[in-house]
Short mmCIF file of C-alpha atoms in Angstrom, two decimals:
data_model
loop_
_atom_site.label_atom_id
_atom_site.label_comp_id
_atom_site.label_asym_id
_atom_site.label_seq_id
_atom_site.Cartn_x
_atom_site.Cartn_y
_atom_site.Cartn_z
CA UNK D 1 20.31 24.80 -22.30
CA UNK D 2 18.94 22.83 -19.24
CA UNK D 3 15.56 20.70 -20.13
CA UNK D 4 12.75 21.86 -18.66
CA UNK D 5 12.37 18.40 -17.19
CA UNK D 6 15.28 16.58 -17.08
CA UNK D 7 14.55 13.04 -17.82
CA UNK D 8 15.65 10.53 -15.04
CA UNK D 9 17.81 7.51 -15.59
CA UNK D 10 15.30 4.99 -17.11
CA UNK D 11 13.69 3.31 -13.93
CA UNK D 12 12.77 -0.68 -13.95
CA UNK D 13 8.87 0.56 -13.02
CA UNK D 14 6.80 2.83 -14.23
CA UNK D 15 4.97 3.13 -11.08
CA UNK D 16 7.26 4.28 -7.77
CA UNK D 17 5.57 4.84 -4.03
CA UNK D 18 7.87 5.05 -1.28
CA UNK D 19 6.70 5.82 2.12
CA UNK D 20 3.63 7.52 1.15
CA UNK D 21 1.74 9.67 3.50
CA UNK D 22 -1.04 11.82 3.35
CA UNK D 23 -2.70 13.46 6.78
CA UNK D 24 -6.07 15.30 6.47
CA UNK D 25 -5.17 16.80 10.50
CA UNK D 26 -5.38 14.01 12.89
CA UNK D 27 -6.24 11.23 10.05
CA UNK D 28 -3.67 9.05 7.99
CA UNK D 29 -5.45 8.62 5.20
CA UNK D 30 -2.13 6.67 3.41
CA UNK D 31 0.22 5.81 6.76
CA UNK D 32 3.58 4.94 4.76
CA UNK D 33 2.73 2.36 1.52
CA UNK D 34 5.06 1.36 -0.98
CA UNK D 35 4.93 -0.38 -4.10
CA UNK D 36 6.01 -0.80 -7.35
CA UNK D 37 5.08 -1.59 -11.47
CA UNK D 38 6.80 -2.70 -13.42
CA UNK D 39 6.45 -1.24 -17.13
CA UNK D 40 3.48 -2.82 -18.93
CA UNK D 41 2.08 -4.74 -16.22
CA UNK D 42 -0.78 -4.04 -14.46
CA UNK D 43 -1.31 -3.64 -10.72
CA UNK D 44 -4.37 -4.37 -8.79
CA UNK D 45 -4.78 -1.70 -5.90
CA UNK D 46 -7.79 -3.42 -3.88
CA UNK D 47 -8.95 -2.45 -0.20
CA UNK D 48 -12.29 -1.51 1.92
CA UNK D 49 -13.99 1.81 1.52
CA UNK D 50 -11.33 4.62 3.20
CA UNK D 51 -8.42 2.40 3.17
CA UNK D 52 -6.97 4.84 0.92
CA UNK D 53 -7.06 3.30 -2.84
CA UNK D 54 -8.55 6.99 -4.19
CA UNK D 55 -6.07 9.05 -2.50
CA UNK D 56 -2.93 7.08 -3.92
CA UNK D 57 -4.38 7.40 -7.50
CA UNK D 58 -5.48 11.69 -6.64
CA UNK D 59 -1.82 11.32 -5.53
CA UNK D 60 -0.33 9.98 -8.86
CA UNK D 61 -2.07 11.76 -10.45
CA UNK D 62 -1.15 15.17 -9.47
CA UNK D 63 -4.24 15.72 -7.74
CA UNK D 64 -3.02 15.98 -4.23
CA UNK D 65 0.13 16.35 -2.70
CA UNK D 66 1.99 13.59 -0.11
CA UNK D 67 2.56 14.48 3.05
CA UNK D 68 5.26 13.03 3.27
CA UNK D 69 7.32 10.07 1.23
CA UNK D 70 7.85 9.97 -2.72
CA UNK D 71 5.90 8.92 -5.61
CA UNK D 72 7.15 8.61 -9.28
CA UNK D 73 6.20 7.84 -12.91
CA UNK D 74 8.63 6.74 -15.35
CA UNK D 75 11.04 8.21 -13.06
CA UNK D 76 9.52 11.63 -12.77
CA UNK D 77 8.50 12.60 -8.99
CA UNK D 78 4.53 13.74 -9.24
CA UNK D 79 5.65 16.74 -6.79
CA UNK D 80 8.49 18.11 -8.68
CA UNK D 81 7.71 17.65 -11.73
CA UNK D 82 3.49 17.31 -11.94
CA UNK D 83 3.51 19.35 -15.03
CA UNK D 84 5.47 16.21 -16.79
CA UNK D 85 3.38 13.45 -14.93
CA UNK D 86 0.29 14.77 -16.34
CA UNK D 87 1.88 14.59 -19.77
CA UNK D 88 2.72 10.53 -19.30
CA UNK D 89 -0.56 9.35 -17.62
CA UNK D 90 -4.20 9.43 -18.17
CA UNK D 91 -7.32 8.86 -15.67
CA UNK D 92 -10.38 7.62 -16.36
CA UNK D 93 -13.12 7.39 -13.73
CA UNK D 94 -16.09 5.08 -12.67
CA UNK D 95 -18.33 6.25 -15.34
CA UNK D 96 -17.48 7.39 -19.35
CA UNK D 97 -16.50 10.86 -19.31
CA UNK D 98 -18.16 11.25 -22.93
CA UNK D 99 -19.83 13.60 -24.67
CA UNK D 100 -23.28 11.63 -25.59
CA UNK D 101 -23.81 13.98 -29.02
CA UNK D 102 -21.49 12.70 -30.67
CA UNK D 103 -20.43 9.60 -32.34
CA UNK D 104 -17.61 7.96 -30.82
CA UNK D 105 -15.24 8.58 -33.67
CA UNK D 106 -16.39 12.20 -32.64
CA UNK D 107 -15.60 11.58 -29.28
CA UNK D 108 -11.99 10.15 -29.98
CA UNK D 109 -10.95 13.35 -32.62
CA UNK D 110 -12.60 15.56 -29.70
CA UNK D 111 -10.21 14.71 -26.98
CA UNK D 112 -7.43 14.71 -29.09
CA UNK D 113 -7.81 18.31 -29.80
CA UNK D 114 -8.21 18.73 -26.54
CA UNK D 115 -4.78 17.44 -25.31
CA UNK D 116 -3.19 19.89 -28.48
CA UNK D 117 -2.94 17.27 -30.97
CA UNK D 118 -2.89 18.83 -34.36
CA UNK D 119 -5.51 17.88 -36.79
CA UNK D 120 -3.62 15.91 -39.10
CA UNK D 121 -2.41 13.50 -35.71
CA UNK D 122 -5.92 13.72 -34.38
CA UNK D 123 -7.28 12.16 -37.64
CA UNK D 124 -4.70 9.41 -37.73
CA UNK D 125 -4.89 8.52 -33.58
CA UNK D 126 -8.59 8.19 -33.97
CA UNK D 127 -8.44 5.83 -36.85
CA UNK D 128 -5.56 3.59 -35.19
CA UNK D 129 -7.95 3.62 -31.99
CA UNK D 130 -10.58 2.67 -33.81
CA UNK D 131 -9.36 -0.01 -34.95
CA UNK D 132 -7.21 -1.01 -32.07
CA UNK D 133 -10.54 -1.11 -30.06
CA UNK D 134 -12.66 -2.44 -32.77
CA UNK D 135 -15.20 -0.03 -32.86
CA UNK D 136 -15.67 0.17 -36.23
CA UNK D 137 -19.48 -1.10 -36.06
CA UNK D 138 -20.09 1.77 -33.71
CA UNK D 139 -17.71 4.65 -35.07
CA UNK D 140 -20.07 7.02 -36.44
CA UNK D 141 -23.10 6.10 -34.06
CA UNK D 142 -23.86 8.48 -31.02
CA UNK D 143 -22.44 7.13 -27.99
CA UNK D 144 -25.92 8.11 -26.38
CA UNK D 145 -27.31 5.15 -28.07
CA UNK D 146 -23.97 2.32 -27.31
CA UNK D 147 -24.53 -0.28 -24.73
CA UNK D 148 -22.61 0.44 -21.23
CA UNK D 149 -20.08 -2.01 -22.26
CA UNK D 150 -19.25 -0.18 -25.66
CA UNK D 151 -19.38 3.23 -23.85
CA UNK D 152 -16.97 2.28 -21.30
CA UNK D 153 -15.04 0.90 -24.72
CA UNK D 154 -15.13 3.87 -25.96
CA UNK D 155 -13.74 5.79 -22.61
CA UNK D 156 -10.48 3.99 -22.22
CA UNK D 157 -9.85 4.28 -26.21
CA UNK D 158 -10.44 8.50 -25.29
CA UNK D 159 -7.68 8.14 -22.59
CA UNK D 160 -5.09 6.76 -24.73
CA UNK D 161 -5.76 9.50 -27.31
CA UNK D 162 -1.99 10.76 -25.98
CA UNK D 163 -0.66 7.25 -25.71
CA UNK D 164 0.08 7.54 -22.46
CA UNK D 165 2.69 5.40 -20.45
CA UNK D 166 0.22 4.98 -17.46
CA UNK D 167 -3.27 4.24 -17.03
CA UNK D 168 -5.00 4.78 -14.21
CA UNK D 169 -8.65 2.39 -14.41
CA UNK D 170 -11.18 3.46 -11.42
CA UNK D 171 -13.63 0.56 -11.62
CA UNK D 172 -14.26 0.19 -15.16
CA UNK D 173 -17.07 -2.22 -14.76
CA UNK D 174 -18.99 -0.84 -12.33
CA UNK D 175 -22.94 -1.31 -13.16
CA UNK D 176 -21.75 -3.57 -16.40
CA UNK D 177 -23.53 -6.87 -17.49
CA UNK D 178 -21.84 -9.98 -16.97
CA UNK D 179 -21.19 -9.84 -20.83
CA UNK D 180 -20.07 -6.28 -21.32
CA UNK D 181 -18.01 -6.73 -18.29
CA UNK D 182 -16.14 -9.34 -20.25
CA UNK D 183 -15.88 -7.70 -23.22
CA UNK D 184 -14.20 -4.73 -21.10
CA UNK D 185 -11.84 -7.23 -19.31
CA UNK D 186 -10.54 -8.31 -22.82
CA UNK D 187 -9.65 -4.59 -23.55
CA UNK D 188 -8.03 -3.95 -20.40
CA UNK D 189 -5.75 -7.14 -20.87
CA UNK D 190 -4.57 -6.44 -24.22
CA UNK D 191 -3.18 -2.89 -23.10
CA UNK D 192 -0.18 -5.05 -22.09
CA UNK D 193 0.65 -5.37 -25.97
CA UNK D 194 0.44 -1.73 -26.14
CA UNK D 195 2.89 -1.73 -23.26
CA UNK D 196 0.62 0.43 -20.91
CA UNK D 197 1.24 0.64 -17.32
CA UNK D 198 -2.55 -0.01 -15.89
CA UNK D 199 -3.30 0.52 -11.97
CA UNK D 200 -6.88 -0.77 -11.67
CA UNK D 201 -8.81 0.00 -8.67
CA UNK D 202 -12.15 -2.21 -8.72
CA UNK D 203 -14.94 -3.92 -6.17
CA UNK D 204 -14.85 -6.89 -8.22
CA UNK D 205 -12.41 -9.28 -6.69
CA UNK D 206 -12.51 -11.72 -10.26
CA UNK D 207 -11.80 -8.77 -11.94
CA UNK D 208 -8.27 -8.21 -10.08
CA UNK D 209 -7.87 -12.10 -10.09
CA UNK D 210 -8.55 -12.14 -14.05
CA UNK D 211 -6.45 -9.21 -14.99
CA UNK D 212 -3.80 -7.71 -12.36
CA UNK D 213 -0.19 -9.19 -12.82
CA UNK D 214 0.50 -8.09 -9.29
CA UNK D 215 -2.06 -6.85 -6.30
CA UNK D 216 -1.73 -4.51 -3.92
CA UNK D 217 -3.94 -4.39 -0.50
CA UNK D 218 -4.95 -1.56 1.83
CA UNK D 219 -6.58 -1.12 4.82
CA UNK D 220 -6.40 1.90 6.77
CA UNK D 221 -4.05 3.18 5.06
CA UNK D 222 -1.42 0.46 5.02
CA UNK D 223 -0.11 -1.99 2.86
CA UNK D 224 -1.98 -5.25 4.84
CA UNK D 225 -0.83 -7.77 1.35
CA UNK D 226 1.08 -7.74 -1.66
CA UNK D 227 2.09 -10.30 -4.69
CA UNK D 228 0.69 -11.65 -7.37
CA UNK D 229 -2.89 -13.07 -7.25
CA UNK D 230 -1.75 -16.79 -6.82
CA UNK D 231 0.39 -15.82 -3.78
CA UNK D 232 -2.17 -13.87 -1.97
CA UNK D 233 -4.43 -16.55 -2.40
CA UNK D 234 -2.11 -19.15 -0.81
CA UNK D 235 -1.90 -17.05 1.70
CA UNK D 236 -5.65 -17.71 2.63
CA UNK D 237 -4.97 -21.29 4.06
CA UNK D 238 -5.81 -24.67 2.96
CA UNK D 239 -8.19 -26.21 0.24
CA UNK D 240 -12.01 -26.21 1.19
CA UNK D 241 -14.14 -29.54 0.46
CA UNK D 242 -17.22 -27.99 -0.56
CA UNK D 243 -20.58 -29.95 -0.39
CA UNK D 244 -23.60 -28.73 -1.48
CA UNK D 245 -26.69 -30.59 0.00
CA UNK D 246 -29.46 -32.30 -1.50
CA UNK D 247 -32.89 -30.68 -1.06
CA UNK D 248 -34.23 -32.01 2.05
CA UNK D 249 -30.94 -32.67 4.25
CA UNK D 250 -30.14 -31.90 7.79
CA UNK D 251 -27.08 -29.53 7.54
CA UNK D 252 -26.49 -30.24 11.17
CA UNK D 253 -26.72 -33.65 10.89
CA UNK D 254 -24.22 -34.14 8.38
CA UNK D 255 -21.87 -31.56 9.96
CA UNK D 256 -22.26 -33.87 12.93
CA UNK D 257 -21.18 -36.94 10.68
CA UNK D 258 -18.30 -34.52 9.24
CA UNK D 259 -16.80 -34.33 12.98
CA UNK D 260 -14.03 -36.04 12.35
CA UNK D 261 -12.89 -33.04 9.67
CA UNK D 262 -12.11 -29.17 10.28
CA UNK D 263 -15.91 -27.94 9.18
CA UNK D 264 -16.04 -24.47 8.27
CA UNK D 265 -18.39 -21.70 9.13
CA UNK D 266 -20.66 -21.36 6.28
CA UNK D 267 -23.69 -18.45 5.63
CA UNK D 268 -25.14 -20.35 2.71
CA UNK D 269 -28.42 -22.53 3.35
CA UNK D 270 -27.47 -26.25 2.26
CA UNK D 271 -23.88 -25.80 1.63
CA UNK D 272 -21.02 -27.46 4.36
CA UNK D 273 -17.35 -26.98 3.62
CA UNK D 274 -14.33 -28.77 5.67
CA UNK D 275 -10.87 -28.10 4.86
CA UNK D 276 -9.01 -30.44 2.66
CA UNK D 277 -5.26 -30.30 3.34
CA UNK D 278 -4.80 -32.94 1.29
CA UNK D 279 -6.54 -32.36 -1.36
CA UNK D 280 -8.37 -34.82 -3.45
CA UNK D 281 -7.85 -37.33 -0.53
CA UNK D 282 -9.58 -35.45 1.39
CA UNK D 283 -12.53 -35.20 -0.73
CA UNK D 284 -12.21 -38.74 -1.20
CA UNK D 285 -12.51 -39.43 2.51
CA UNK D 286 -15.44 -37.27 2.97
CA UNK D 287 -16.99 -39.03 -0.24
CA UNK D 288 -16.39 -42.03 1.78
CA UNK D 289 -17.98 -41.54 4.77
CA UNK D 290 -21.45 -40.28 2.98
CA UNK D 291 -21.94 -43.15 0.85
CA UNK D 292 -21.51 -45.25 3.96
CA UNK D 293 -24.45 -42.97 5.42
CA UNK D 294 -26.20 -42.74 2.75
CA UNK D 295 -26.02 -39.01 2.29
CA UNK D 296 -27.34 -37.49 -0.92
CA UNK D 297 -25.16 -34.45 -2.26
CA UNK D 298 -26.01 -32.11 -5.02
CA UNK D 299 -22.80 -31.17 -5.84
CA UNK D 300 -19.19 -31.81 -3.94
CA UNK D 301 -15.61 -30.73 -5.08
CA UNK D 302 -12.31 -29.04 -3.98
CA UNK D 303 -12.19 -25.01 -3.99
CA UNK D 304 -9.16 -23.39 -3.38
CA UNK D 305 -8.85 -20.43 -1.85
CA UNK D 306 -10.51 -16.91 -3.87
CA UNK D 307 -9.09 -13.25 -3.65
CA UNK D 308 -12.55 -12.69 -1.52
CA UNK D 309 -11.13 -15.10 0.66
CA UNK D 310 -8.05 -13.17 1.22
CA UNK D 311 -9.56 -9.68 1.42
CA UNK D 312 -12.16 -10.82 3.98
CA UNK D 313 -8.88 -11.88 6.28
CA UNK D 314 -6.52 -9.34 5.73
CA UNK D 315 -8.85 -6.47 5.19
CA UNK D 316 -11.27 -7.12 7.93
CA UNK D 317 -14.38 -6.07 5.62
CA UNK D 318 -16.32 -8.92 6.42
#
């Protein structure tokens, strides 16, 4: 008897898009991206607002249907076989998608049912979850009353209920304190040991930085960068010599003594930068030269380039 779904030849990602294209009449909102993830990594899918980051998830998904071009997970393609997709992969948008009655142990046994688990599995996921996510402090408390950060704990533990081989993460931290949004980061990174699949979608370019194994860029619809986040970021140019001025100082008058460098256009009051090529000679030369002035500096040091950096360039959302 044929399978209902025929299982592919194991791929090497778990993540396929090739050519990818979806039209809305006269707009490309995806114009022909590919990439690929590798199993148990996790991908960084960054871009502007309408470069198409929402449509290629709605797309894996089994949301929407391509245009045109192909898109697979574990092997399976998302138009042929969506019923089997949706089986392998689980979503989980901007904000929890929890049900604020109930405890979060509640929560967890609740979606299990949902998917068909039987009760017996249901029992045992939730308590491996629990653990996994160490939420045993907050188990039988309503998630009504948990902090944002243990909420949004408490929603990605809920979509791996199925243990799923892909996770799709829309902005996870969004509205998150600086320490919740840590505590959520540390989550995210140990799916790896679980050997999820994560494509993360987020605003926050240290978030990609901290967590993707791999980025992905769009703008308009296109793949404008791809690599890890150290390669995208060498991509950005040169080292920065970064000065920030003592109360007091003439910006333009140092930038006038800094003429012999490549200054940099800067927004921020008090703060110069000049490329540094060379490094810590550089900053040693510039160093140099205000001590001979007599030029006070709060702070100086070498920055390399940031993932803002490179999605200001290649992105043109500046």
């Amino acid at each position: 008897m044929t399978a209902a779904h025929p299982r592919p030849a194991a791929p090497d990602s778990a993540i396929e898009v090739a050519g990818l294209v979806k039209t809305y009449g006269d707009v490309h909102a995806l114009d022909g991206i590919d990439f690929a993830v590798p199993r148990g990594q996790i991908l960084g899918l960054l871009g502007p607002n309408a470069s198409g980051k929402t449509t290629t998830v709605s797309i894996l998904a089994t949301l929407q249907r391509p245009s045109a071009g192909v898109a697979r997970i574990d092997g399976y393609d998302v138009t042929a076989h969506p019923g089997r997709v949706r089986e392998l992969i689980s979503l989980t948008g901007q904000y929890a998608a929890l049900m604020e009655g109930l405890t979060a142990a509640e929560n967890l046994s609740f979606f299990g049912r949902l998917t068909g688990l039987r009760r017996g599995d249901v029992a045992r996921r939730t308590a491996e979850l629990v653990e996994l996510f160490d939420l045993g402090e907050v188990a039988d408390r309503r998630v009504g009353q948990l902090s944002g950060g243990m909420r949004r704990r408490v929603d990605i533990a809920a979509a791996l209920v199925t243990r799923p081989s892909v996770l799709f993460l829309d902005e996870p931290t969004t509205g998150l304190d600086p320490r919740s949004r840590n505590a959520v980061w540390e989550t995210v990174a140990g799916l790896r040991a679980e050997g999820i699949t994560v494509l993360l979608t987020t605003q926050y370019l240290e978030e990609a930085d901290r967590l993707a194994d791999s980025i992905v860029m769009l703008g308009a619809g296109k793949v404008v960068a791809a690599g890890t986040p150290e390669e995208l970021k060498s991509q950005a140019g040169a080292q920065t010599c970064e000065l920030v001025l003592a109360p007091g100082t003439d910006p333009a008058a140092v930038a006038a003594l800094l003429g012999s460098f490549t200054l940099l256009p800067r927004t921020d009051d008090g703060v110069l930068a000049v490329r540094a090529p060379d490094g810590m000679a550089t900053v040693a030369e510039v160093i140099e030269v205000l001590q001979t002035a007599r030029i006070d500096v709060a702070d100086i040091g070498l920055r390399r380039p940031s993932l803002d950096d490179v999605f200001l360039q290649l992105t043109d959302a500046g």
